[in-house]
Structures are given as structure tokens and as C-alpha cells.
Tab-separated table of C-alpha atoms in Angstrom:
chain	number	residue	atom	x	y	z
H	1	MET	CA	0.000	0.000	0.000
H	2	ASN	CA	2.804	2.357	0.979
H	3	LYS	CA	4.778	1.976	-2.236
H	4	LEU	CA	1.710	2.121	-4.421
H	5	TRP	CA	0.411	5.248	-2.754
H	6	LEU	CA	3.733	7.093	-2.863
H	7	CYS	CA	4.388	6.107	-6.494
H	8	LEU	CA	0.941	7.097	-7.737
H	9	CYS	CA	0.892	10.399	-5.865
H	10	GLY	CA	4.419	11.226	-7.013
H	11	PHE	CA	3.657	10.269	-10.576
H	12	ALA	CA	0.511	12.383	-10.615
H	13	LEU	CA	2.390	15.399	-9.251
H	14	ILE	CA	5.265	15.093	-11.716
H	15	TYR	CA	2.988	14.444	-14.674
H	16	GLY	CA	0.798	17.383	-13.689
H	17	MET	CA	3.815	19.679	-13.387
H	18	VAL	CA	5.164	18.623	-16.769
H	19	ASN	CA	1.795	19.448	-18.300
H	20	HIS	CA	1.592	22.829	-16.558
H	21	ASN	CA	-1.345	21.764	-14.462
H	22	ILE	CA	0.204	23.067	-11.261
H	23	GLU	CA	-2.696	25.297	-10.417
H	24	SER	CA	-5.334	22.595	-10.432
H	25	LEU	CA	-2.988	20.342	-8.429
H	26	ASN	CA	-2.580	23.090	-5.865
H	27	GLN	CA	-6.350	23.277	-5.723
H	28	VAL	CA	-6.440	19.565	-4.934
H	29	LEU	CA	-3.983	19.945	-2.078
H	30	MET	CA	-5.890	22.888	-0.665
H	31	ASN	CA	-9.246	21.165	-0.906
H	32	VAL	CA	-8.462	17.628	0.159
H	33	GLY	CA	-9.570	18.336	3.724
H	34	THR	CA	-13.044	19.514	2.838
H	35	ASP	CA	-13.335	16.941	0.068
H	36	THR	CA	-12.636	14.161	2.538
H	37	LEU	CA	-15.083	15.611	5.010
H	38	ASP	CA	-17.815	15.924	2.366
H	39	PHE	CA	-17.154	12.367	1.326
H	40	ALA	CA	-16.793	10.935	4.807
H	41	ILE	CA	-19.657	12.536	6.733
H	42	PRO	CA	-22.514	10.790	4.880
H	43	ILE	CA	-20.638	7.502	5.010
H	44	ILE	CA	-19.871	7.843	8.703
H	45	LEU	CA	-23.477	8.673	9.505
H	46	THR	CA	-24.915	5.798	7.469
H	47	THR	CA	-22.247	3.526	8.927
H	48	CYS	CA	-23.324	4.450	12.442
H	49	PHE	CA	-26.972	3.926	11.595
H	50	PHE	CA	-26.521	0.553	9.935
H	51	GLU	CA	-24.115	-0.524	12.632
H	52	GLY	CA	-26.964	0.068	15.056
H	53	ILE	CA	-29.402	-1.885	12.911
H	54	MET	CA	-26.874	-4.681	12.542
H	55	GLU	CA	-26.329	-4.935	16.278
H	56	MET	CA	-30.103	-5.346	16.635
H	57	ALA	CA	-30.143	-7.990	13.928
H	58	LYS	CA	-27.272	-9.776	15.620
H	59	ARG	CA	-28.926	-9.870	19.041
H	60	CYS	CA	-32.152	-11.121	17.469
H	61	GLY	CA	-30.219	-13.965	15.854
H	62	VAL	CA	-30.766	-12.835	12.273
H	63	LEU	CA	-27.038	-12.841	11.502
H	64	ASN	CA	-26.677	-16.398	12.758
H	65	GLY	CA	-29.557	-17.427	10.525
H	66	LEU	CA	-27.896	-15.846	7.505
H	67	GLN	CA	-24.648	-17.527	8.376
H	68	ARG	CA	-26.259	-20.965	8.625
H	69	TRP	CA	-27.857	-20.391	5.252
H	70	LEU	CA	-24.702	-19.250	3.432
H	71	SER	CA	-21.950	-21.058	5.312
H	72	PRO	CA	-21.809	-24.189	3.120
H	73	ILE	CA	-20.790	-21.984	0.185
H	74	LEU	CA	-18.664	-19.576	2.180
H	75	LEU	CA	-16.654	-22.364	3.826
H	76	LYS	CA	-15.599	-23.525	0.378
H	77	VAL	CA	-14.531	-19.992	-0.499
H	78	PHE	CA	-12.735	-19.462	2.837
H	79	PRO	CA	-10.999	-22.746	3.676
H	80	ASP	CA	-9.079	-21.114	6.553
H	81	LEU	CA	-12.224	-20.347	8.566
H	82	ASP	CA	-14.211	-22.621	10.892
H	83	SER	CA	-17.951	-23.006	10.567
H	84	ASP	CA	-18.659	-21.347	13.933
H	85	ASP	CA	-16.468	-18.337	13.224
H	86	GLU	CA	-18.075	-14.995	14.005
H	87	ALA	CA	-16.321	-13.489	11.000
H	88	LEU	CA	-18.375	-15.794	8.824
H	89	SER	CA	-21.689	-14.312	9.948
H	90	TYR	CA	-20.454	-10.799	9.142
H	91	ILE	CA	-19.179	-11.969	5.787
H	92	SER	CA	-22.599	-13.479	5.027
H	93	ALA	CA	-24.320	-10.255	6.031
H	94	ASN	CA	-21.903	-8.267	3.863
H	95	VAL	CA	-22.466	-10.468	0.823
H	96	VAL	CA	-26.250	-10.364	1.195
H	97	ILE	CA	-26.386	-6.582	1.645
H	98	ASN	CA	-24.062	-6.133	-1.340
H	99	MET	CA	-26.320	-8.300	-3.473
H	100	PHE	CA	-29.120	-5.837	-2.970
H	101	GLY	CA	-26.894	-2.993	-4.046
H	102	LEU	CA	-26.781	-1.200	-0.704
H	103	GLY	CA	-23.090	-0.366	-1.015
H	104	PHE	CA	-22.851	2.024	1.927
H	105	ALA	CA	-24.878	-0.240	4.161
H	106	ALA	CA	-22.538	-3.126	3.419
H	107	THR	CA	-19.463	-1.287	4.677
H	108	PRO	CA	-20.052	-1.748	8.442
H	109	SER	CA	-20.496	-5.505	8.192
H	110	GLY	CA	-17.446	-5.682	5.953
H	111	LEU	CA	-15.334	-3.758	8.444
H	112	LYS	CA	-16.640	-5.970	11.256
H	113	ALA	CA	-15.683	-9.025	9.271
H	114	MET	CA	-12.188	-7.609	8.797
H	115	GLU	CA	-11.945	-7.020	12.547
H	116	HIS	CA	-12.741	-10.646	13.279
H	117	LEU	CA	-10.404	-11.885	10.579
H	118	GLN	CA	-7.679	-9.714	12.105
H	119	LYS	CA	-8.162	-11.431	15.479
H	120	LYS	CA	-7.211	-14.743	13.883
H	121	ASN	CA	-4.382	-13.202	11.899
H	122	LYS	CA	-0.915	-14.093	13.193
H	123	GLU	CA	1.062	-11.258	11.603
H	124	LYS	CA	-0.890	-8.139	12.428
H	125	THR	CA	0.451	-5.912	9.674
H	126	THR	CA	0.255	-8.449	6.857
H	127	ALA	CA	-2.999	-9.442	5.228
H	128	SER	CA	-4.096	-13.021	5.889
H	129	ARG	CA	-5.276	-15.270	3.084
H	130	SER	CA	-8.894	-15.048	4.199
H	131	MET	CA	-8.687	-11.257	4.137
H	132	VAL	CA	-7.464	-11.243	0.563
H	133	THR	CA	-10.240	-13.635	-0.437
H	134	PHE	CA	-12.841	-11.514	1.325
H	135	LEU	CA	-11.652	-8.345	-0.386
H	136	VAL	CA	-11.660	-10.021	-3.774
H	137	LEU	CA	-15.212	-11.180	-3.186
H	138	ASN	CA	-16.132	-7.686	-2.089
H	139	THR	CA	-14.452	-5.699	-4.847
H	140	ALA	CA	-15.832	-7.919	-7.565
H	141	GLY	CA	-19.142	-6.871	-6.045
H	142	VAL	CA	-21.851	-9.481	-6.333
H	143	THR	CA	-24.651	-7.011	-7.003
H	144	LEU	CA	-28.087	-8.158	-8.144
H	145	ILE	CA	-30.051	-4.927	-7.954
H	146	SER	CA	-28.522	-1.482	-7.947
H	147	ALA	CA	-30.995	1.238	-7.046
H	148	ASN	CA	-28.482	3.914	-8.130
H	149	ILE	CA	-28.221	2.737	-11.709
H	150	ILE	CA	-31.961	2.206	-12.071
H	151	ALA	CA	-32.578	5.672	-10.664
H	152	ALA	CA	-30.063	7.249	-13.056
H	153	ARG	CA	-31.549	5.422	-16.045
H	154	THR	CA	-35.059	6.450	-15.086
H	155	ALA	CA	-33.931	10.047	-14.636
H	156	GLU	CA	-32.482	10.040	-18.158
H	157	GLY	CA	-35.812	8.907	-19.542
H	158	SER	CA	-35.114	5.241	-20.228
H	159	ASN	CA	-38.014	3.102	-21.375
H	160	PHE	CA	-36.435	-0.004	-19.869
H	161	PRO	CA	-34.608	1.117	-16.711
H	162	THR	CA	-34.016	-2.429	-15.497
H	163	MET	CA	-33.030	-3.980	-18.820
H	164	TYR	CA	-29.314	-3.811	-18.096
H	165	MET	CA	-29.690	-6.085	-15.078
H	166	PRO	CA	-29.356	-9.608	-16.530
H	167	LEU	CA	-26.175	-8.616	-18.364
H	168	ALA	CA	-24.762	-6.878	-15.294
H	169	ILE	CA	-25.489	-9.915	-13.128
H	170	VAL	CA	-23.673	-12.208	-15.552
H	171	SER	CA	-20.699	-9.803	-15.701
H	172	THR	CA	-20.471	-9.419	-11.950
H	173	ALA	CA	-20.696	-13.184	-11.501
H	174	CYS	CA	-17.885	-13.678	-14.030
H	175	ALA	CA	-15.782	-11.053	-12.236
H	176	SER	CA	-16.291	-12.731	-8.857
H	177	ILE	CA	-15.552	-16.215	-10.144
H	178	ALA	CA	-12.461	-15.052	-12.032
H	179	GLY	CA	-11.209	-13.173	-8.970
H	180	LEU	CA	-11.801	-16.092	-6.636
H	181	LEU	CA	-10.136	-18.563	-9.003
H	182	LEU	CA	-7.060	-16.367	-9.394
H	183	ASP	CA	-6.933	-15.865	-5.622
H	184	ARG	CA	-7.210	-19.597	-5.015
H	185	TRP	CA	-4.514	-20.405	-7.543
H	186	TRP	CA	-2.167	-17.642	-6.369
H	187	ASN	CA	-2.510	-17.825	-2.602
H	188	TYR	CA	-3.472	-21.382	-1.731
H	189	ARG	CA	-1.446	-23.538	-4.097
H	190	ARG	CA	1.363	-24.239	-1.632
H	191	SER	CA	-0.887	-25.828	0.947
D	1	MET	CA	-36.700	-2.267	9.829
D	2	LEU	CA	-40.264	-3.065	10.905
D	3	TRP	CA	-39.770	-6.790	11.014
D	4	LEU	CA	-36.592	-6.252	12.964
D	5	ILE	CA	-38.547	-4.292	15.574
D	6	LEU	CA	-41.200	-7.002	15.696
D	7	LEU	CA	-38.468	-9.609	16.058
D	8	CYS	CA	-36.963	-7.661	18.953
D	9	ILE	CA	-40.340	-7.610	20.702
D	10	ILE	CA	-40.984	-11.310	20.051
D	11	LYS	CA	-37.557	-12.412	21.216
D	12	GLY	CA	-37.483	-9.965	24.133
D	13	VAL	CA	-34.280	-8.317	22.976
D	14	ASN	CA	-33.461	-4.846	24.293
D	15	GLY	CA	-33.546	-3.139	20.911
D	16	TYR	CA	-32.689	0.319	22.173
D	17	ASP	CA	-29.505	-0.824	23.886
D	18	ALA	CA	-28.538	-2.880	20.858
D	19	PHE	CA	-29.027	0.080	18.528
D	20	THR	CA	-27.079	2.568	20.619
D	21	ASP	CA	-24.258	0.079	21.243
D	22	GLY	CA	-24.043	-0.450	17.513
D	23	VAL	CA	-23.855	3.264	16.830
D	24	LYS	CA	-21.072	3.577	19.403
D	25	GLU	CA	-19.137	0.878	17.562
D	26	GLY	CA	-19.819	2.722	14.331
D	27	ILE	CA	-18.221	5.908	15.621
D	28	LYS	CA	-15.113	3.986	16.701
D	29	LEU	CA	-14.941	2.414	13.261
D	30	SER	CA	-15.339	5.766	11.559
D	31	VAL	CA	-12.445	7.271	13.471
D	32	SER	CA	-10.221	4.365	12.508
D	33	ILE	CA	-11.053	4.550	8.804
D	34	PHE	CA	-10.757	8.313	8.412
D	35	PRO	CA	-6.962	8.530	7.826
D	36	GLY	CA	-7.072	5.851	5.142
D	37	MET	CA	-9.993	7.581	3.496
D	38	MET	CA	-8.162	10.876	3.353
D	39	ALA	CA	-5.017	9.327	1.871
D	40	MET	CA	-7.101	7.604	-0.782
D	41	ILE	CA	-9.051	10.728	-1.722
D	42	LEU	CA	-5.821	12.696	-1.990
D	43	MET	CA	-4.383	10.114	-4.372
D	44	ILE	CA	-7.484	9.856	-6.531
D	45	ASN	CA	-7.905	13.624	-6.788
D	46	LEU	CA	-4.255	14.088	-7.704
D	47	LEU	CA	-4.473	11.435	-10.403
D	48	GLN	CA	-7.683	12.902	-11.719
D	49	HIS	CA	-6.514	16.510	-11.849
D	50	ALA	CA	-3.119	15.641	-13.309
D	51	GLU	CA	-5.151	14.055	-16.122
D	52	VAL	CA	-3.411	10.713	-15.738
D	53	PHE	CA	-6.617	8.948	-16.722
D	54	VAL	CA	-6.764	10.948	-19.938
D	55	LEU	CA	-3.197	9.878	-20.642
D	56	LEU	CA	-4.117	6.252	-20.020
D	57	SER	CA	-7.183	6.263	-22.225
D	58	ASP	CA	-5.301	8.146	-24.981
D	59	PHE	CA	-2.673	5.454	-24.770
D	60	ILE	CA	-5.130	2.593	-25.040
D	61	SER	CA	-7.817	4.044	-27.315
D	62	PRO	CA	-5.955	3.245	-30.580
D	63	LEU	CA	-5.959	-0.393	-29.448
D	64	ILE	CA	-9.664	-0.454	-28.629
D	65	ASP	CA	-10.966	1.937	-31.235
D	66	PHE	CA	-14.524	0.597	-31.371
D	67	LEU	CA	-15.420	2.280	-28.077
D	68	PRO	CA	-16.093	5.993	-27.645
D	69	SER	CA	-13.636	7.734	-25.330
D	70	GLU	CA	-16.308	8.354	-22.658
D	71	VAL	CA	-16.978	4.649	-22.249
D	72	LEU	CA	-13.249	3.958	-22.169
D	73	ALA	CA	-12.696	6.590	-19.501
D	74	MET	CA	-15.472	4.992	-17.489
D	75	CYS	CA	-13.683	1.639	-17.645
D	76	PHE	CA	-10.689	3.277	-15.991
D	77	PHE	CA	-12.688	5.106	-13.380
D	78	ARG	CA	-14.847	2.166	-12.375
D	79	PRO	CA	-12.260	0.425	-10.126
D	80	VAL	CA	-10.965	3.734	-8.761
D	81	SER	CA	-13.956	5.811	-7.771
D	82	GLY	CA	-17.629	4.897	-7.667
D	83	GLY	CA	-18.687	8.547	-7.657
D	84	ALA	CA	-16.616	9.459	-10.701
D	85	SER	CA	-17.740	6.461	-12.747
D	86	MET	CA	-21.348	7.116	-11.750
D	87	ALA	CA	-20.993	10.719	-12.953
D	88	LEU	CA	-19.483	9.477	-16.206
D	89	MET	CA	-22.311	6.990	-16.614
D	90	ARG	CA	-24.884	9.755	-16.306
D	91	HIS	CA	-22.932	11.770	-18.854
D	92	ILE	CA	-22.951	8.831	-21.277
D	93	LEU	CA	-26.644	8.193	-20.672
D	94	SER	CA	-27.588	11.758	-21.486
D	95	LEU	CA	-25.188	11.912	-24.461
D	96	TYR	CA	-26.186	8.695	-26.233
D	97	GLY	CA	-29.532	8.002	-24.535
D	98	PRO	CA	-30.098	5.372	-21.853
D	99	ASP	CA	-31.509	2.770	-24.252
D	100	SER	CA	-28.750	3.093	-26.849
D	101	LEU	CA	-25.888	0.610	-27.157
D	102	TYR	CA	-23.407	2.788	-25.264
D	103	GLY	CA	-25.953	3.804	-22.644
D	104	MET	CA	-26.659	0.154	-22.021
D	105	MET	CA	-22.955	-0.643	-22.003
D	106	ALA	CA	-22.261	2.056	-19.419
D	107	SER	CA	-25.035	0.733	-17.172
D	108	VAL	CA	-23.732	-2.817	-17.384
D	109	ILE	CA	-20.152	-1.689	-16.699
D	110	GLN	CA	-21.321	0.264	-13.682
D	111	GLY	CA	-23.130	-2.808	-12.379
D	112	SER	CA	-20.391	-5.276	-13.205
D	113	THR	CA	-17.878	-4.540	-10.422
D	114	ASP	CA	-17.308	-2.506	-7.322
D	115	THR	CA	-14.685	0.157	-6.630
D	116	THR	CA	-11.661	-2.013	-5.906
D	117	ILE	CA	-9.193	0.609	-4.757
D	118	TYR	CA	-11.670	2.242	-2.415
D	119	VAL	CA	-12.702	-1.019	-0.772
D	120	ILE	CA	-9.117	-2.221	-0.382
D	121	ALA	CA	-7.887	1.050	1.111
D	122	LEU	CA	-10.829	1.278	3.481
D	123	TYR	CA	-10.961	-2.308	4.705
D	124	PHE	CA	-7.247	-2.796	5.178
D	125	SER	CA	-6.624	0.532	6.855
D	126	SER	CA	-9.470	-0.111	9.299
D	127	VAL	CA	-7.555	-2.982	10.916
D	128	GLY	CA	-4.047	-1.620	10.351
D	129	ILE	CA	-2.832	-3.953	7.625
D	130	LYS	CA	0.277	-2.594	5.902
D	131	LYS	CA	1.213	-5.419	3.571
D	132	ILE	CA	-1.761	-6.176	1.367
D	133	LYS	CA	-0.046	-8.976	-0.587
D	134	ASN	CA	-1.657	-9.455	-3.989
D	135	ALA	CA	-5.178	-8.272	-3.102
D	136	MET	CA	-4.892	-5.240	-5.394
D	137	TRP	CA	-3.832	-7.257	-8.428
D	138	ILE	CA	-6.492	-9.903	-7.971
D	139	GLY	CA	-9.128	-7.226	-7.428
D	140	LEU	CA	-8.093	-5.330	-10.561
D	141	PHE	CA	-7.990	-8.581	-12.513
D	142	ALA	CA	-11.565	-9.316	-11.430
D	143	ASP	CA	-12.550	-5.818	-12.538
D	144	LEU	CA	-10.894	-6.344	-15.904
D	145	VAL	CA	-12.816	-9.590	-16.382
D	146	GLY	CA	-16.080	-7.994	-15.245
D	147	ILE	CA	-15.744	-4.994	-17.544
D	148	SER	CA	-14.628	-7.083	-20.535
D	149	VAL	CA	-17.562	-9.449	-20.064
D	150	ALA	CA	-19.865	-6.434	-19.708
D	151	ILE	CA	-18.681	-4.952	-23.015
D	152	PHE	CA	-18.769	-8.305	-24.788
D	153	LEU	CA	-22.298	-9.101	-23.575
D	154	THR	CA	-23.781	-5.747	-24.528
D	155	VAL	CA	-22.241	-5.939	-27.999
D	156	GLN	CA	-23.550	-9.484	-28.400
D	157	PHE	CA	-27.049	-9.173	-27.016
D	158	PHE	CA	-28.046	-5.621	-27.622
């Protein structure tokens, strides 16, 4: 992360300077504080709200139910986890919420899952195999319905706002499967 | 929400305590993810304003000349920033029309993957992971597959 971040930032600065874009880069540096705040406040507030809802769901046993339902599949995807792992119930919640396209709402359960995966992690600053798998699953984004896209299409006057969905579902499924296969081949072949 | 409340009443769970405890956790989480978020936004904004994405799509567009530059730019933005690719999608929808080939393509691309770099930065920084191993490459590979399949499918079926 360190190297990547430094290289990309440095490259952007140098490239911008070469192209005489210094002024807009200065703007970026001046505005990054407020930009982050504008970006973060809605996320933090929704995170807090859904964290509250999730705690309720957890105490009512909904998360355990989800876990029981999804764990046969998830255990195949995460061979390093046990079936009674708490991380697994958060991963199930995250996957389900993501499927319904509630991106922001999925973040708290994802972060919770990371927390529990970190507890089992032996080297605290290096990502464990399960973490990498979880992130791949998450970034490939198994989304079935996305309210955002449908809303945008409707707003632009589409006659078939939901027509893109079957194709998007196939693409997202391909992305997830490809990611998981590469992850499996890359990270688990030695064991 | 309603069935959750009903469930709380049926099971005799203290819903108020559960909710407020959850929110407390949420604030702790938010504090721990803020630094990573700021670093990521700084990087993305710098890249965007230095027009690195324009450079990239100029570099690749001769290779993939059957796509308009807006769609190509969207392919680059999709893994980096959900907001930016969403804005580009709206631009494409209003330019070509939502039910046109490119409008459809943009919608499918938007739905095909999630913002890899954002998710990786956020999730790893929240628990203090420094070495992310190959997560970034696998995530970007999955995005590449998702976007390619999205383009292929829309050209085939639309």
C-alpha cells in the first residue's frame, strides 16, 4: 500500500507539473480536507446507523440465521475459517447486503468481518489469506439490484430502466468467479 | 426495519440498547477509517486533476478503437472511484440516450464490479494492515474480467 500510494501520488504530481497543471494540483492539495469531510460525513453517519441496525439484527439472531444459510458456500470460499467463526456471519451479512446494491450499508459488516479476521491473523500488519479472499469477493461486487443505476436510467428517460440487469449480473458473476479462481490459484497452491 | 422491531419484541431483545451500542461501535470504526480515506481521496484527486486517466485512455484508445472515449474513460474510473464512474455513466446516458448501445454498455459496466481501490484502502486501513499482498492485483484482474464481459455481452445481445 505504501509503495503504491507514494508512487501514484508522485507520478501524478510530476505528470501534472510537466503538463503545466500546477494550479489545479494546488487546488487539490488545498481542498483535500473539505473533500474528505464531504465524502466521509454521509458515510460515517450511514455507517453508524446501519451498525446500530446490525447490532439489533445480531442480538435477534438474524445474523446467525444468515450464516447458517450461506456457510456451506462460504466455507468452500474461505478454507481457513471454521464453521462457527463470528467473522463468517459478518461476511454473510456483507455479501447479502451487497447483493441488494446497498453499497454504503454493506461497509459496516465488511469492516466488522475484517476485525474478526484480524483477530485470527498471526502477523498483524500483513494481510491473511482469508482477508485477501474476502476483499476479492467484495471488490468484484456481487450485485443483483442497484438502485443507483436504475434511478439514473429512469432520470435520463429510459423506457427499460431495469433492462441492463441480466447482463450486469452475468458480468459481476464472471468477475467474482475469475477473482476467486485467481486468488485460489495464487494464494493457496502451496498448501 | 419493521420486522426487525417485531423480532426484537418477540424475542425480548433490548432493541434500544442494541441500537445505541451499535452506533457507538460505528463511531469507533469511523475514526479508525478516516486517515485511510483521506489518503485515498488525496491520491485519486491528484491522479484525476493531473489528467493521468486521460493519458491512459489516450494510450489505449488506438488499441480499442470501437469504443467511444467516454466509455473507455469509465472503464478506468470504475475500479478507482464509484462517484466518478457514476458521474461518467450519467454523462454517457444523457449523451447517447439510456436505451442506446453505449448507454446500455455504461449501465452494465457500472453494475459489473465494485470500486476495488476504495474497498481495499478502506478495509485494510481499518484494521491496520500494511502489507496487502496481492489483493490489489487480484481485485483489478476481477474488474478487468467484469468490464470485458460487460462490453462483450452488450455488444452481443443488444
